[in-house]
Tab-separated table of C-alpha atoms in Angstrom:
chain	number	residue	atom	x	y	z
A	1	MET	CA	91.958	97.370	84.037
A	2	ASN	CA	88.930	98.720	82.212
A	3	ILE	CA	87.874	102.300	81.639
A	4	ALA	CA	84.182	102.935	82.276
A	5	ASP	CA	84.266	106.397	80.719
A	6	TYR	CA	86.532	109.210	79.659
A	7	LYS	CA	85.333	112.820	79.651
A	8	ARG	CA	87.334	115.410	77.732
A	9	PHE	CA	86.944	119.033	78.813
A	10	ASP	CA	85.240	118.324	82.144
A	11	VAL	CA	84.515	121.291	84.436
A	12	ILE	CA	82.670	119.391	87.179
A	13	ASN	CA	85.275	117.048	88.669
A	14	GLY	CA	87.914	119.413	90.035
A	15	PRO	CA	88.975	122.999	89.415
A	16	GLY	CA	89.402	124.417	85.931
A	17	MET	CA	89.120	122.651	82.611
A	18	ARG	CA	90.158	119.013	83.025
A	19	HIS	CA	89.922	115.575	81.513
A	20	SER	CA	88.381	112.832	83.646
A	21	ILE	CA	88.895	109.091	83.645
A	22	PHE	CA	86.377	106.774	85.301
A	23	VAL	CA	87.956	103.383	85.989
A	24	SER	CA	85.874	100.221	86.249
A	25	GLY	CA	85.693	98.100	89.349
A	26	CYS	CA	84.907	98.881	92.939
A	27	SER	CA	85.366	96.489	95.838
A	28	HIS	CA	83.273	98.619	98.211
A	29	HIS	CA	79.912	97.899	96.492
A	30	SER	CA	78.174	99.373	99.471
A	31	CYS	CA	77.737	103.062	98.832
A	32	GLU	CA	73.964	103.381	98.548
A	33	GLY	CA	73.189	106.187	96.129
A	34	CYS	CA	76.583	105.983	94.363
A	35	PHE	CA	76.427	108.270	91.311
A	36	ASN	CA	78.247	105.708	89.167
A	37	ALA	CA	77.161	102.228	90.319
A	38	VAL	CA	77.418	100.891	86.768
A	39	SER	CA	81.218	101.140	87.108
A	40	TRP	CA	81.363	98.775	90.121
A	41	ASN	CA	81.822	95.844	87.733
A	42	PHE	CA	85.529	95.323	86.958
A	43	ASN	CA	84.593	94.107	83.446
A	44	TYR	CA	82.481	97.141	82.548
A	45	GLY	CA	83.722	99.484	79.831
A	46	LYS	CA	86.691	99.204	77.524
A	47	PRO	CA	90.089	97.693	78.252
A	48	TYR	CA	92.810	100.212	79.091
A	49	SER	CA	95.403	100.429	76.341
A	50	LYS	CA	98.606	102.217	75.473
A	51	ASP	CA	96.718	104.041	72.685
A	52	PHE	CA	94.187	105.309	75.215
A	53	GLU	CA	96.989	106.400	77.540
A	54	ASP	CA	98.728	108.239	74.701
A	55	SER	CA	95.482	110.045	73.829
A	56	VAL	CA	95.079	111.190	77.455
A	57	ILE	CA	98.623	112.576	77.444
A	58	ARG	CA	97.962	114.359	74.116
A	59	ASP	CA	94.711	115.785	75.470
A	60	LEU	CA	96.477	117.139	78.558
A	61	ASN	CA	99.036	118.871	76.347
A	62	ILE	CA	96.602	120.603	73.993
A	63	ASP	CA	98.170	124.005	73.402
A	64	HIS	CA	95.098	126.046	72.401
A	65	VAL	CA	93.069	125.302	75.588
A	66	LYS	CA	94.312	125.750	79.161
A	67	ILE	CA	93.888	122.359	80.799
A	68	SER	CA	94.267	122.300	84.599
A	69	GLY	CA	94.697	118.584	84.984
A	70	LEU	CA	93.439	115.057	85.125
A	71	SER	CA	90.714	113.715	87.408
A	72	ILE	CA	90.550	110.013	88.229
A	73	LEU	CA	87.286	108.619	89.516
A	74	GLY	CA	85.497	105.315	89.460
A	75	GLY	CA	84.616	102.693	90.256
A	76	GLU	CA	87.404	102.721	92.753
A	77	PRO	CA	90.727	104.043	91.391
A	78	PHE	CA	92.754	102.497	94.208
A	79	ASP	CA	91.411	99.028	93.327
A	80	ASN	CA	93.246	99.684	90.045
A	81	ALA	CA	96.395	101.162	91.589
A	82	GLU	CA	98.883	99.121	89.570
A	83	GLY	CA	97.041	99.790	86.312
A	84	LEU	CA	97.077	103.547	86.880
A	85	LEU	CA	100.695	103.896	87.991
A	86	TYR	CA	102.276	104.279	84.569
A	87	LEU	CA	99.653	106.825	83.489
A	88	VAL	CA	100.095	109.066	86.536
A	89	HIS	CA	103.867	108.770	86.207
A	90	ARG	CA	103.617	109.914	82.585
A	91	VAL	CA	101.284	112.779	83.492
A	92	LYS	CA	103.765	114.069	86.071
A	93	LYS	CA	106.668	113.709	83.651
A	94	GLU	CA	105.081	114.837	80.363
A	95	CYS	CA	102.323	117.223	81.459
A	96	THR	CA	104.129	119.369	83.982
A	97	ASN	CA	101.528	122.143	84.229
A	98	ASN	CA	98.739	119.730	85.135
A	99	ASN	CA	97.620	118.428	88.508
A	100	ILE	CA	95.988	115.107	89.319
A	101	TRP	CA	92.860	114.824	91.442
A	102	ILE	CA	91.681	111.386	92.539
A	103	TRP	CA	88.503	110.199	94.285
A	104	SER	CA	88.315	107.153	96.551
A	105	GLY	CA	85.989	105.344	98.907
A	106	TYR	CA	89.080	104.503	100.948
A	107	THR	CA	90.304	107.024	103.477
A	108	PHE	CA	93.736	108.612	103.246
A	109	GLU	CA	94.810	106.518	106.219
A	110	GLU	CA	93.622	103.238	104.614
A	111	ILE	CA	95.434	104.092	101.384
A	112	CYS	CA	98.673	104.822	103.242
A	113	GLU	CA	98.556	101.357	104.875
A	114	ASP	CA	98.763	99.625	101.472
A	115	GLU	CA	102.063	99.869	99.601
A	116	LYS	CA	100.581	99.743	96.068
A	117	MET	CA	97.803	102.206	96.811
A	118	LYS	CA	100.201	104.586	98.563
A	119	LYS	CA	102.502	104.555	95.553
A	120	LEU	CA	99.630	105.716	93.328
A	121	LEU	CA	98.746	108.359	95.903
A	122	THR	CA	102.256	109.834	95.803
A	123	TYR	CA	101.813	110.865	92.143
A	124	CYS	CA	98.537	112.671	92.805
A	125	ASP	CA	97.913	116.172	94.167
A	126	VAL	CA	94.425	116.107	95.689
A	127	LEU	CA	92.418	113.227	97.150
A	128	VAL	CA	88.688	113.283	97.819
A	129	ASP	CA	88.441	110.432	100.302
A	130	GLY	CA	85.862	108.393	102.132
A	131	ARG	CA	82.818	106.434	101.146
A	132	PHE	CA	79.731	108.209	99.950
A	133	ILE	CA	77.118	108.016	102.733
A	134	ILE	CA	73.654	108.820	101.499
A	135	GLY	CA	72.539	109.955	104.974
A	136	GLN	CA	75.260	112.622	104.822
A	137	ARG	CA	74.613	113.664	101.224
A	138	ASP	CA	74.737	117.405	100.715
A	139	LEU	CA	74.196	118.740	97.208
A	140	ARG	CA	75.762	122.074	98.186
A	141	LEU	CA	79.228	120.522	98.638
A	142	LYS	CA	81.887	121.221	96.051
A	143	TRP	CA	83.644	118.191	94.529
A	144	LYS	CA	82.286	115.695	97.054
A	145	GLY	CA	78.924	114.094	97.685
A	146	SER	CA	78.645	113.583	101.443
A	147	ARG	CA	79.766	115.548	104.488
A	148	ASN	CA	82.078	112.770	105.769
A	149	GLN	CA	84.322	113.014	102.713
A	150	ARG	CA	87.468	115.125	102.854
A	151	ILE	CA	89.366	117.043	100.179
A	152	ILE	CA	93.022	116.455	100.995
A	153	ASN	CA	96.243	118.107	99.880
A	154	ILE	CA	98.171	114.897	99.300
A	155	GLN	CA	101.715	116.182	99.010
A	156	GLU	CA	101.446	118.340	102.132
A	157	SER	CA	99.779	115.473	104.030
A	158	LEU	CA	102.572	113.069	103.094
A	159	LYS	CA	105.178	115.662	104.079
A	160	GLN	CA	103.574	116.344	107.486
A	161	ASN	CA	102.478	112.720	108.015
A	162	LYS	CA	98.960	113.866	108.845
A	163	VAL	CA	95.885	114.867	106.869
A	164	VAL	CA	96.100	118.423	105.561
A	165	LEU	CA	92.918	119.609	103.909
A	166	TYR	CA	93.024	121.205	100.467
A	167	GLU	CA	92.177	124.880	100.453
A	168	SER	CA	90.934	126.324	97.187
């Protein structure tokens, strides 16, 4: 797995002060107007490493700045589900005051049909799902680009076995 970009102290991709990882590789390749088309290539960016992972964990545990959590975007994070599993497991175990937001072109339902993708989902707190559709683009939306996308409370959705929208 490659990392297309890593943003420390990001206030755009989720609530509060966060750190954001942009993974490389996207199998959808069809979202006209995608804000990050350069990351569609699975070979773009730098290889993921244990040192990088350790630095993310350290950044999430900075004690002089309140960090709300980690955001995972792409590319397509769920095309890298296995590569992200250990990181999200560590975040939940070692960064207990942080949440994990994740963006995907897959819908919640599609993710739940795939065992590996669902496992990654179970470690995350909020999912922004669905492909970006340029005809439904709305620049007034918070944390999503098109009206078809949903912001989902993952844990509550898994518990109720139906989509429960995130309420901020």
